PDB file of C-alpha atoms (C1' of nucleotides) in Angstrom:
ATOM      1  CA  UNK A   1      73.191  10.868 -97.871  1.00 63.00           C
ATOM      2  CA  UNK A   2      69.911   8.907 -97.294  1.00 64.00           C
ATOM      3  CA  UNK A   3      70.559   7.292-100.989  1.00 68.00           C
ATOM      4  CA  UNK A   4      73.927   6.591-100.293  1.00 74.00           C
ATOM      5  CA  UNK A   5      73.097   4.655 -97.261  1.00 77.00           C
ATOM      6  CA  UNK A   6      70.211   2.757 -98.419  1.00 80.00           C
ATOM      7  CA  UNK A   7      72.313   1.650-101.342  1.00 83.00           C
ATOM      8  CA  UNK A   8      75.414   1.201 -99.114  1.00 84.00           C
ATOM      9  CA  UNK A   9      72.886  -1.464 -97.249  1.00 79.00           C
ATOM     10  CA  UNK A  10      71.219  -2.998-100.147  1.00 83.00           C
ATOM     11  CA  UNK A  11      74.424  -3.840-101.715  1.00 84.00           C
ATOM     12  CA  UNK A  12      75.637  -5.621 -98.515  1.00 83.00           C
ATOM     13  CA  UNK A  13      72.645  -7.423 -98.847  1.00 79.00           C
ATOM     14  CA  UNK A  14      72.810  -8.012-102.491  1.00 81.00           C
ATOM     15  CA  UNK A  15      76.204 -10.175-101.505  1.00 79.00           C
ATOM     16  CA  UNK A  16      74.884 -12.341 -99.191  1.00 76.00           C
ATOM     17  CA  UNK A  17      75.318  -9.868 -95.814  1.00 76.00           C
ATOM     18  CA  UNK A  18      76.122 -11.476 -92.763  1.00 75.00           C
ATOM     19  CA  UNK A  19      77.021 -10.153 -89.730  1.00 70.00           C
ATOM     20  CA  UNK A  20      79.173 -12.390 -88.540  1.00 69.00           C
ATOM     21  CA  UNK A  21      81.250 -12.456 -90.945  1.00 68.00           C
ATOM     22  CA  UNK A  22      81.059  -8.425 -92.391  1.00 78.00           C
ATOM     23  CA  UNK A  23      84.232  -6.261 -93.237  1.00 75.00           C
ATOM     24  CA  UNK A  24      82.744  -3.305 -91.985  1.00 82.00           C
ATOM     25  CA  UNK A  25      82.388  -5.125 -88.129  1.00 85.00           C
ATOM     26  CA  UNK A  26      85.832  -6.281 -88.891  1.00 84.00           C
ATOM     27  CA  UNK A  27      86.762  -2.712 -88.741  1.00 83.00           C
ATOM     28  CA  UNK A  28      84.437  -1.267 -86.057  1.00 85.00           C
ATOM     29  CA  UNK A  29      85.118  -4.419 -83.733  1.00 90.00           C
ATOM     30  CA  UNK A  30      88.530  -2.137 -83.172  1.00 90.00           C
ATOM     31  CA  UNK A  31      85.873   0.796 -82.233  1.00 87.00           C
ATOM     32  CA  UNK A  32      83.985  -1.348 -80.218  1.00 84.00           C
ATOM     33  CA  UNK A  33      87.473  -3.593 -77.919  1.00 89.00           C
ATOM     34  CA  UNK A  34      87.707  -1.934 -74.609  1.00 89.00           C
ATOM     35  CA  UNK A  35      91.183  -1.044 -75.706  1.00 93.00           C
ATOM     36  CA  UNK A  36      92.409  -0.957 -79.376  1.00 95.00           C
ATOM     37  CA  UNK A  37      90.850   2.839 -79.858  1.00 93.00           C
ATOM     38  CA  UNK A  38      92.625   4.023 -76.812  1.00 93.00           C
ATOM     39  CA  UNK A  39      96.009   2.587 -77.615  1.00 96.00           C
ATOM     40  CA  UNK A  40      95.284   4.319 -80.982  1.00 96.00           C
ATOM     41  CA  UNK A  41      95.195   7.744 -79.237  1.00 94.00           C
ATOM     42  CA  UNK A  42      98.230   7.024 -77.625  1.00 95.00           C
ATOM     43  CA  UNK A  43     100.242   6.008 -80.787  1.00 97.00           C
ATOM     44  CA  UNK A  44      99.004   9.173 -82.488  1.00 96.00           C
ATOM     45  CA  UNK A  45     100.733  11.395 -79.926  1.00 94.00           C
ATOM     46  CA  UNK A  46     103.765   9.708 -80.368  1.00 96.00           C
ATOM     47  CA  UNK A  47     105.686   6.696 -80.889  1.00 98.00           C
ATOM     48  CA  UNK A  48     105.722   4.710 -77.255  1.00 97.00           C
ATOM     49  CA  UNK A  49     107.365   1.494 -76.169  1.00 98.00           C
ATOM     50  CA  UNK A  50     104.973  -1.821 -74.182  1.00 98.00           C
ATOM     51  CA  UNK A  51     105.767  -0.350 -70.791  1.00 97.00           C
ATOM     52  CA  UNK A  52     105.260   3.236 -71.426  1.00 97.00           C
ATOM     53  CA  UNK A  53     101.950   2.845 -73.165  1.00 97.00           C
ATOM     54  CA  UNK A  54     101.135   0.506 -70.013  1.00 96.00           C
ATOM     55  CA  UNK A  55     101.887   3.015 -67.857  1.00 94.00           C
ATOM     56  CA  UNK A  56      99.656   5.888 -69.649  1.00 93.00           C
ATOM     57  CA  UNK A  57      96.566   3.618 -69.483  1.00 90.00           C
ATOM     58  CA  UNK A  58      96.750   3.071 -66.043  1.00 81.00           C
ATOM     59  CA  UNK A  59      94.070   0.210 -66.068  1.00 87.00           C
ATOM     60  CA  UNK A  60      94.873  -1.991 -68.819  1.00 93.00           C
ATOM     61  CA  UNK A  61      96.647  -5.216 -68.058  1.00 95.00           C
ATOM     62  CA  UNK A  62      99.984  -6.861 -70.000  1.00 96.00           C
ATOM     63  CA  UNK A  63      97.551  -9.455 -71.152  1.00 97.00           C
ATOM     64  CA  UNK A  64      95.400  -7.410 -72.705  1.00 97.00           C
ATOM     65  CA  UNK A  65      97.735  -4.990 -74.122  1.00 98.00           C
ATOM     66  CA  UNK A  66      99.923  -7.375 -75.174  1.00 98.00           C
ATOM     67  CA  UNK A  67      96.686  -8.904 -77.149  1.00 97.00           C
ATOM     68  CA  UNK A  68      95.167  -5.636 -78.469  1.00 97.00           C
ATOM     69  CA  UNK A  69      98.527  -4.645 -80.130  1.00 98.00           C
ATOM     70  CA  UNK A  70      98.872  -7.740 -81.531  1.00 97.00           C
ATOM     71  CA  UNK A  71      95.412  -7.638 -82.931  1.00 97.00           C
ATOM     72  CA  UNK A  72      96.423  -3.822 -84.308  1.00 97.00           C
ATOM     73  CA  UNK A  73      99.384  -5.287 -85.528  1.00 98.00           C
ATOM     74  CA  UNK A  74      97.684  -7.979 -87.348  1.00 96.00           C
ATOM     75  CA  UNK A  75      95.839  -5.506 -89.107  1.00 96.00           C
ATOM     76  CA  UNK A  76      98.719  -3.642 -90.569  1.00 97.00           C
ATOM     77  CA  UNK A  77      97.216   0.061 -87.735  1.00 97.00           C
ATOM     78  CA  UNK A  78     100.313  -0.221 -85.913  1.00 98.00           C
ATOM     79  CA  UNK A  79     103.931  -0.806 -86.913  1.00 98.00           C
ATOM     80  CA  UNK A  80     105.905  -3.299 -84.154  1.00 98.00           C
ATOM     81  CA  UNK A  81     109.981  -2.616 -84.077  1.00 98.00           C
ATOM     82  CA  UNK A  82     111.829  -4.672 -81.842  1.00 97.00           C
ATOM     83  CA  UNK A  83     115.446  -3.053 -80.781  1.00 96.00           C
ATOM     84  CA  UNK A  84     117.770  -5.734 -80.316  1.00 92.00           C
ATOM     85  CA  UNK A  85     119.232  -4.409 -76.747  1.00 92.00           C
ATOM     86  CA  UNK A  86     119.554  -5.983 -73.271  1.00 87.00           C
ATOM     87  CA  UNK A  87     116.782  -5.661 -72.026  1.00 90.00           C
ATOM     88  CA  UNK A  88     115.282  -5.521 -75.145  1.00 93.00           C
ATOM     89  CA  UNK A  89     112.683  -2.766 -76.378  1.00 97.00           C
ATOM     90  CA  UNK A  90     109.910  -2.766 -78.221  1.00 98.00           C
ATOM     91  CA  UNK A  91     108.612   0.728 -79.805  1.00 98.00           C
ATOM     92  CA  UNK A  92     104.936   0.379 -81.165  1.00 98.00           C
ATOM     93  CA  UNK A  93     103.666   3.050 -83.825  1.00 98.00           C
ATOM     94  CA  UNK A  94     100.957   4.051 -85.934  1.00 98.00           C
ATOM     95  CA  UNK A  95     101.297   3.052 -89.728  1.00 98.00           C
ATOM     96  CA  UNK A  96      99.868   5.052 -92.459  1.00 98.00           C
ATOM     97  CA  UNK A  97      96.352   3.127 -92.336  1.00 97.00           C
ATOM     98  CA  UNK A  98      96.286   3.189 -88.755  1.00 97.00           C
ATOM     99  CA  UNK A  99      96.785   7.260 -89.035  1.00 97.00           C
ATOM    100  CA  UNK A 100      94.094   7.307 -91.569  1.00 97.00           C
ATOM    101  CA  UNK A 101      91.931   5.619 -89.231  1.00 96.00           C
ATOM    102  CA  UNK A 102      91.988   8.952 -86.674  1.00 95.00           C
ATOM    103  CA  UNK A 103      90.555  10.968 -89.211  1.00 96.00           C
ATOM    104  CA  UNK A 104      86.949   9.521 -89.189  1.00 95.00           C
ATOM    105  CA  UNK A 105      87.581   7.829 -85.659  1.00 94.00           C
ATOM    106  CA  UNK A 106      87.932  11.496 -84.104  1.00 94.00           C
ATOM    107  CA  UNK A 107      84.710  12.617 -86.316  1.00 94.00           C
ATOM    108  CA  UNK A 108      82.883  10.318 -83.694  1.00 94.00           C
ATOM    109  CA  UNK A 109      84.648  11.087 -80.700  1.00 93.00           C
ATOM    110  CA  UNK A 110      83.210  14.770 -81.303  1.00 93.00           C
ATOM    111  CA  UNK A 111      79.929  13.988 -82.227  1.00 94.00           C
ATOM    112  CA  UNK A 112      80.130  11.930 -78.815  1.00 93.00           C
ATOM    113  CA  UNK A 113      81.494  14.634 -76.796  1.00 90.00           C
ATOM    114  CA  UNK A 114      79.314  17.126 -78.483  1.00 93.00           C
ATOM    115  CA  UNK A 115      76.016  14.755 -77.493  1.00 94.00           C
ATOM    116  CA  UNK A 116      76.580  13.204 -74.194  1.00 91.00           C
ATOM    117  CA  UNK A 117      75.114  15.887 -72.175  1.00 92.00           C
ATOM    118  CA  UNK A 118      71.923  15.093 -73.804  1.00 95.00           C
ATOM    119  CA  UNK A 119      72.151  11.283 -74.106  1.00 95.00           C
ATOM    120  CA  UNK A 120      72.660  11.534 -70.853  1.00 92.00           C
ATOM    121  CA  UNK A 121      69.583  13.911 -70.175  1.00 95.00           C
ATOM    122  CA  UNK A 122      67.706  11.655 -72.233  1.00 96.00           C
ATOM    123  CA  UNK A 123      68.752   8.513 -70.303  1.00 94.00           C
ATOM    124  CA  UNK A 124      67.839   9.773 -66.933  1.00 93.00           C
ATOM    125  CA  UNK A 125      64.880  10.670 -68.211  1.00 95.00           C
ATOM    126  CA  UNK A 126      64.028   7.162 -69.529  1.00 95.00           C
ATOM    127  CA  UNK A 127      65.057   5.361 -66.365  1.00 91.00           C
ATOM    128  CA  UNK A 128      63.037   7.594 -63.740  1.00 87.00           C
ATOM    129  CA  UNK A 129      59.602   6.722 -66.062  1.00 83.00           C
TER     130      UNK A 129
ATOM    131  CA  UNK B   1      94.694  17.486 -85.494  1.00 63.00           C
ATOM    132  CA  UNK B   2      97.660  16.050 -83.494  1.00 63.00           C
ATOM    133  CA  UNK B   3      97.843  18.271 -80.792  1.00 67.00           C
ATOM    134  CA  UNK B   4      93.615  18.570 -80.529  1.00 73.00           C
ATOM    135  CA  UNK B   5      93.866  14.690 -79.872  1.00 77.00           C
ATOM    136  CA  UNK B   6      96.441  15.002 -77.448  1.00 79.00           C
ATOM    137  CA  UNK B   7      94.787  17.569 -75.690  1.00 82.00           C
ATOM    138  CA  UNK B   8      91.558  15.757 -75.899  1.00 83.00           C
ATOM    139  CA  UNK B   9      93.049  12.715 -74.151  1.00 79.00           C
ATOM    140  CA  UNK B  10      94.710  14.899 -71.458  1.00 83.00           C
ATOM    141  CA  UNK B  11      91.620  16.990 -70.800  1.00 83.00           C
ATOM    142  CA  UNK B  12      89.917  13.041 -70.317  1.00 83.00           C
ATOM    143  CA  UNK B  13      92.590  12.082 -67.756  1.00 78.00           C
ATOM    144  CA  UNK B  14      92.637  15.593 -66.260  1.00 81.00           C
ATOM    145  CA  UNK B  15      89.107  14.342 -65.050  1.00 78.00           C
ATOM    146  CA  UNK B  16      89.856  11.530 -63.993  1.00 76.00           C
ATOM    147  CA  UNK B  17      89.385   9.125 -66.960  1.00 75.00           C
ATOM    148  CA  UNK B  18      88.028   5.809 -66.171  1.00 75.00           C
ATOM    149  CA  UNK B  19      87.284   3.207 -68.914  1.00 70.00           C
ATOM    150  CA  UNK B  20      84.803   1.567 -67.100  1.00 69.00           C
ATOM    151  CA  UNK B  21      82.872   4.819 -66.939  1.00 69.00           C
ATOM    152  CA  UNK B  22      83.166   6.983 -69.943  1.00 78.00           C
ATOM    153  CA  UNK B  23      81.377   9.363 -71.850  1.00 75.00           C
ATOM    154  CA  UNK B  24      82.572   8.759 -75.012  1.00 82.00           C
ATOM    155  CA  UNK B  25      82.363   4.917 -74.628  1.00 85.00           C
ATOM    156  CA  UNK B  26      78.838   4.913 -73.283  1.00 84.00           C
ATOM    157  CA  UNK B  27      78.505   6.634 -77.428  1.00 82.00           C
ATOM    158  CA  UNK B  28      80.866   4.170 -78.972  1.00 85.00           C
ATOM    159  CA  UNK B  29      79.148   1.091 -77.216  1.00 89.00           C
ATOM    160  CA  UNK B  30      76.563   1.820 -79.732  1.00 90.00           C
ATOM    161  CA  UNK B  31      78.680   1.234 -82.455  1.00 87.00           C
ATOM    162  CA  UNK B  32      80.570  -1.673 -80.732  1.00 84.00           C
ATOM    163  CA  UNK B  33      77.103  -3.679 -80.314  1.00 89.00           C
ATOM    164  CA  UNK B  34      76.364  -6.152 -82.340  1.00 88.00           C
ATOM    165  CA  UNK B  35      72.302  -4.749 -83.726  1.00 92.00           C
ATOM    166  CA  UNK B  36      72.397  -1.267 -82.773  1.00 94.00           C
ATOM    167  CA  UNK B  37      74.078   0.482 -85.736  1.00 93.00           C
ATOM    168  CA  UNK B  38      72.669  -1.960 -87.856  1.00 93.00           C
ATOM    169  CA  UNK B  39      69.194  -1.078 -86.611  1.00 96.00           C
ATOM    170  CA  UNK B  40      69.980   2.859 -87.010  1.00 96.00           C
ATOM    171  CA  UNK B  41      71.031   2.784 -90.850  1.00 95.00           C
ATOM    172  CA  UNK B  42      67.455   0.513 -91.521  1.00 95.00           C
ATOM    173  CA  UNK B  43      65.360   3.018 -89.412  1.00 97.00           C
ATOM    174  CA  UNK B  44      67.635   6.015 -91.471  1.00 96.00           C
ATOM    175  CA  UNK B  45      65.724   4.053 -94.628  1.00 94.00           C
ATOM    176  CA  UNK B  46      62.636   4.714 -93.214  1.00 96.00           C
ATOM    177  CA  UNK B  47      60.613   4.243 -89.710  1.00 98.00           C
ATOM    178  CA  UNK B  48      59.362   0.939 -89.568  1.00 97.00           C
ATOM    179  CA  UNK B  49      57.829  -1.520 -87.573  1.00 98.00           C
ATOM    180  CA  UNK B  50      58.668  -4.131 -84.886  1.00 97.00           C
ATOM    181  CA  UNK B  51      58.633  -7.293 -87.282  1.00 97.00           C
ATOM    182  CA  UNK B  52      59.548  -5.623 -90.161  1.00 97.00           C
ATOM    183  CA  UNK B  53      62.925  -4.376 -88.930  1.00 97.00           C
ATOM    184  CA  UNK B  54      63.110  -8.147 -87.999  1.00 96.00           C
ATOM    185  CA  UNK B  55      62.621  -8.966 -91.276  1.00 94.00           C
ATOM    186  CA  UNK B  56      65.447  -6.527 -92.521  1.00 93.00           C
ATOM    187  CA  UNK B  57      67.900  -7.753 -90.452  1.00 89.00           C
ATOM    188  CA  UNK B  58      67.226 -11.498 -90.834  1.00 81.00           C
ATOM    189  CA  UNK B  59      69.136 -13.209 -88.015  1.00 87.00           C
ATOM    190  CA  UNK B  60      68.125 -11.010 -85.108  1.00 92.00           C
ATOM    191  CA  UNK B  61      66.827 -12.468 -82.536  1.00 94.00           C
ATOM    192  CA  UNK B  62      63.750 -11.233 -81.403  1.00 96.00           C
ATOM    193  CA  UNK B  63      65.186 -10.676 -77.787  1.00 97.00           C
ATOM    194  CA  UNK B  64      68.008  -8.808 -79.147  1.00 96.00           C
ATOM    195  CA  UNK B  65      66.086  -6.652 -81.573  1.00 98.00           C
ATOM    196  CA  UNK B  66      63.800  -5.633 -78.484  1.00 98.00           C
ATOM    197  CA  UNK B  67      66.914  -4.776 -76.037  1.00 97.00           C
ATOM    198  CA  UNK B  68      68.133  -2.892 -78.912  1.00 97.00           C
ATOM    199  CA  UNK B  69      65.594  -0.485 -79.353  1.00 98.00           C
ATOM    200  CA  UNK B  70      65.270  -0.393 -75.730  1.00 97.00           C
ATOM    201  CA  UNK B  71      68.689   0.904 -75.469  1.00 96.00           C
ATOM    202  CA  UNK B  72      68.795   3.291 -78.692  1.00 97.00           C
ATOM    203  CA  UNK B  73      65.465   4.644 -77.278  1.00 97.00           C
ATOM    204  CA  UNK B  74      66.580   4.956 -73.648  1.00 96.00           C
ATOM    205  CA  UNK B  75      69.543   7.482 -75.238  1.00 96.00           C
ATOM    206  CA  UNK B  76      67.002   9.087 -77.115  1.00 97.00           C
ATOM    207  CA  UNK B  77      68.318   8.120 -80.248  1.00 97.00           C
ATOM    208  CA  UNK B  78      64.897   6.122 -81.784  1.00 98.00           C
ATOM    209  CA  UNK B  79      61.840   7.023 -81.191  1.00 98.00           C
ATOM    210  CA  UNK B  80      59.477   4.448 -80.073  1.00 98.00           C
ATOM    211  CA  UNK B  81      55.586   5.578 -81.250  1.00 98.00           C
ATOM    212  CA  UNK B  82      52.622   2.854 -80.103  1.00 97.00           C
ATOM    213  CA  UNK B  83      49.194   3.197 -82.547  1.00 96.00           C
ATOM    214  CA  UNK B  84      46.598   2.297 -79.950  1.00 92.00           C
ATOM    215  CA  UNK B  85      45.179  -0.520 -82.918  1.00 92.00           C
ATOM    216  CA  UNK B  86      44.244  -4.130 -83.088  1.00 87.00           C
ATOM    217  CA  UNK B  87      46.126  -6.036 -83.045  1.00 90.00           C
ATOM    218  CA  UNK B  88      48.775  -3.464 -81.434  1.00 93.00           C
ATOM    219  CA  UNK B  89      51.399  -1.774 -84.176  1.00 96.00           C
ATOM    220  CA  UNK B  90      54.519   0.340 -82.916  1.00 98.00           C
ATOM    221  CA  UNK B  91      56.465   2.504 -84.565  1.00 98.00           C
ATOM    222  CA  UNK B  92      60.335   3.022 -84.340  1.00 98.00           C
ATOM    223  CA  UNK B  93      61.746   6.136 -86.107  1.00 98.00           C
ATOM    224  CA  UNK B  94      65.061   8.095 -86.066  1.00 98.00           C
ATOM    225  CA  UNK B  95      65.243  11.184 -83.791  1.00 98.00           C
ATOM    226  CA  UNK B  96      67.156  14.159 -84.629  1.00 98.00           C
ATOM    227  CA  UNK B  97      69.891  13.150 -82.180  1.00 97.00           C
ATOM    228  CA  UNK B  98      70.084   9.683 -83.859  1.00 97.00           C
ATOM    229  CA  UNK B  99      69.757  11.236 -87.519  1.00 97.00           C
ATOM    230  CA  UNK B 100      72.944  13.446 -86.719  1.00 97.00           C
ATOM    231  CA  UNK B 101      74.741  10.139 -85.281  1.00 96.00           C
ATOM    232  CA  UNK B 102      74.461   9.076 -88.947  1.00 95.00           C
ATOM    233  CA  UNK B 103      77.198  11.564 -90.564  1.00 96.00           C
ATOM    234  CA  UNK B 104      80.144  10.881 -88.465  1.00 95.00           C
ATOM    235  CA  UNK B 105      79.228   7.005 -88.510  1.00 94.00           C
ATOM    236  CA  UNK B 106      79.175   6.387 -92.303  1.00 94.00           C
ATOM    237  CA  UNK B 107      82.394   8.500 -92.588  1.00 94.00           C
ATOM    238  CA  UNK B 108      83.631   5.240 -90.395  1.00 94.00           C
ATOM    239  CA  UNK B 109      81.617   3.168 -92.567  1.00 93.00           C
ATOM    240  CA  UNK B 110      83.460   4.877 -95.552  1.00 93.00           C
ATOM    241  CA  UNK B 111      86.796   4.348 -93.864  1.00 95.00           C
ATOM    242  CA  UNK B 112      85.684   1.019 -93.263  1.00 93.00           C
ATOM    243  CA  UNK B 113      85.194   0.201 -97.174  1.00 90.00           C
ATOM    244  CA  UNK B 114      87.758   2.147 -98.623  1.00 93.00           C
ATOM    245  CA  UNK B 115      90.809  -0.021 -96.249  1.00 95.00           C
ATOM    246  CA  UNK B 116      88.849  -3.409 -96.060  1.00 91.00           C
ATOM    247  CA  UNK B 117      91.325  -4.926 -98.606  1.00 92.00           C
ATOM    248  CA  UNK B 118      94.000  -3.544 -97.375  1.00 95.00           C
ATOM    249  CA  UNK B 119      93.095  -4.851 -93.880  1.00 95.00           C
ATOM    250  CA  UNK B 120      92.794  -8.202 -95.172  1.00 92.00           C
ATOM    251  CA  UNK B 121      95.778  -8.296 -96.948  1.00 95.00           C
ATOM    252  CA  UNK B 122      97.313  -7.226 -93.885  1.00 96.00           C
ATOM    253  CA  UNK B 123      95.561 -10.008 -91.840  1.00 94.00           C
ATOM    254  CA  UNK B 124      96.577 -12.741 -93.945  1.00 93.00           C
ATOM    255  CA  UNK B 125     100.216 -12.014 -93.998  1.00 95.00           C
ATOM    256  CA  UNK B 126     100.433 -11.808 -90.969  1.00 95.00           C
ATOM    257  CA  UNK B 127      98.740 -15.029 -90.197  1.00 92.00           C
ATOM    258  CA  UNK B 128     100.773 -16.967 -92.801  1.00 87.00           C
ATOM    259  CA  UNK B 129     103.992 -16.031 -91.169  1.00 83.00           C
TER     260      UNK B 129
ATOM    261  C1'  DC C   1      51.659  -7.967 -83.536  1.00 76.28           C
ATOM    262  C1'  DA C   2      54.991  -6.850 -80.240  1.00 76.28           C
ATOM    263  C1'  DG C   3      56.873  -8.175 -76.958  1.00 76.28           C
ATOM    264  C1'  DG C   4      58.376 -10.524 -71.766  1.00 76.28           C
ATOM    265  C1'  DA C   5      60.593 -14.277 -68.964  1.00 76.28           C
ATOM    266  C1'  DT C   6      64.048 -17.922 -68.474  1.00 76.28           C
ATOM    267  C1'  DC C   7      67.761 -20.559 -69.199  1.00 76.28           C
ATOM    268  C1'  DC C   8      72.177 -21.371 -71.198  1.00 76.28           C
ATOM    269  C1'  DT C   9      76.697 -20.833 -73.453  1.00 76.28           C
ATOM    270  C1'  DA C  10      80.730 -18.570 -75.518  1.00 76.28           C
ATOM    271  C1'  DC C  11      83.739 -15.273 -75.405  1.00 76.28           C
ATOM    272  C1'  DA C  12      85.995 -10.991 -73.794  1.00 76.28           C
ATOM    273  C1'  DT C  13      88.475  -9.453 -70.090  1.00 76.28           C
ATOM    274  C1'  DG C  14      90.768  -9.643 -65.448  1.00 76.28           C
ATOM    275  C1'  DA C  15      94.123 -11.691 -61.951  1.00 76.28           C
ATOM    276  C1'  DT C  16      98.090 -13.966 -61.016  1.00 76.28           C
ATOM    277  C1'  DA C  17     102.375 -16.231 -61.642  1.00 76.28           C
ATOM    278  C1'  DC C  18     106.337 -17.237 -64.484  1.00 76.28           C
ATOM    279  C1'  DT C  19     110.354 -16.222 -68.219  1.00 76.28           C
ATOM    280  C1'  DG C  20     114.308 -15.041 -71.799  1.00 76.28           C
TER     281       DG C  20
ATOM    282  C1'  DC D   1     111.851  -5.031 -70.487  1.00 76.28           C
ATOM    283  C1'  DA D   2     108.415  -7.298 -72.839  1.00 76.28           C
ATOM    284  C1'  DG D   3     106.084 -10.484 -72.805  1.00 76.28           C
ATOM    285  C1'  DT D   4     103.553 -15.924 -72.111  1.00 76.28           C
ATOM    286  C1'  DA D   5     100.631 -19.238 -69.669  1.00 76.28           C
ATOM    287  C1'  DT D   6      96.914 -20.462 -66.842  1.00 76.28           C
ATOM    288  C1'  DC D   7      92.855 -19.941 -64.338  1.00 76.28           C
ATOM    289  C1'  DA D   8      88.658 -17.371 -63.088  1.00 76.28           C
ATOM    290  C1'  DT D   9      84.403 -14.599 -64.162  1.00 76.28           C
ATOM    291  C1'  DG D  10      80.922 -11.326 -65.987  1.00 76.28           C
ATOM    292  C1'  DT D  11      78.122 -10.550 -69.429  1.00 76.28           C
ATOM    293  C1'  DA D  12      76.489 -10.162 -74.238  1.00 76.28           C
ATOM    294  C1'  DG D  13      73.933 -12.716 -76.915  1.00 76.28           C
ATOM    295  C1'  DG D  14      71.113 -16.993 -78.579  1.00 76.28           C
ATOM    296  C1'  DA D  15      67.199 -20.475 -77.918  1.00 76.28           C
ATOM    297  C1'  DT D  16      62.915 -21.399 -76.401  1.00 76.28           C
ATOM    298  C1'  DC D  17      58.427 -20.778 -74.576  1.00 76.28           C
ATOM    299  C1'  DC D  18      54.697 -17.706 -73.067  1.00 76.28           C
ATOM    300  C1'  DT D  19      51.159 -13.493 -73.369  1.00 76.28           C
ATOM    301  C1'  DG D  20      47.834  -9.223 -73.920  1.00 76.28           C
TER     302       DG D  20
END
DNA sequence: CAGGATCCTACATGATACTG
DNA sequence: CAGTATCATGTAGGATCCTG
């Protein structure tokens, strides 16, 4: 894997790599939004509608739901179908890259689970010294 | 993998899930920050120095390259090794904790490559319209 | 060489109020 | 119900200068 890396990097390079403007960030600034992974998790389990996926995370606000769906949206990781009722209804869902995404997103959410007793060790640790 | 997600999210909320203080974040804020990853694949390369990982990764600041070791070293994740020379030289190195971090993450970075075109094809349709 | 200390700004997010 | 609009703020990050 070492190889692969190093070559992963050099190639980056090799095109003129910058960070501000990288299509890998593009993809882990998702990873990294205070929201857009979570509302991924949600969308997995099921289908949901704006208020409903409100409702299951309890802290996030309209505006910023609103705005990470769009931004999920804009991507082409979640589907938007608007229902033309009274009141109307919106039902949000994953598409097929946004379900493809879970597969190495959950890889990281067990190597985090599996570590964070010792990150944490290791972090208490470094503060007391 | 449906229902281990699902139950993974439950399990979070079960315990009172707070986004402003979560285990798994505290990983993926790694990942979300703008030098840290960046820094782990060059020290994956090999262990280098202070200036030279400056020179890798060109438009670091030296204030942010610091804070970032500080951070990757405070969750045990680099090792930080001082020669006792002169003029001073320090080392920075992978530990095994960090080294491990490096699977799941470039199965992201993978994921990351493979739908990048996709994900700007998306992107720009849905700008134009 | 490997940083520490300061100052400053931009942007991400939150709070609140309003609407078709 | 599903948003939009506006204002407020905390903080990540950059720029610059200094030091053992």
């Amino acid at each position: 894997m070492r190889d692969l890396m190093t070559d992963r990097i050099e190639q980056w390079k090799a095109r003129g790599f910058d960070p501000n403007n990288c299509p890998v960030r593009m993809v882990l600034d998702h990873v990294a939004a205070k929201w857009t992974s979570l509302i991924l998790l949600e969308l997995e389990k099921e289908p949901q509608r704006f208020n409903a996926l409100g409702r299951a995370l309890p802290d996030i606000s309209k505006r910023m739901l609103t705005q990470s769906l769009r931004d999920l949206e804009r991507d082409g990781m979640v589907r938007r179908k608007v229902y033309d009722t009274k009141p109307p209804s919106v039902e949000y869902s994953l598409t097929d890259v946004g379900l493809s995404f879970m597969a190495p997103f959950s890889q990281l959410l067990d190597w985090a689970e599996k570590n964070q007793s010792q990150i944490l060790a290791a972090r208490s640790g470094y503060d007391k010294s």
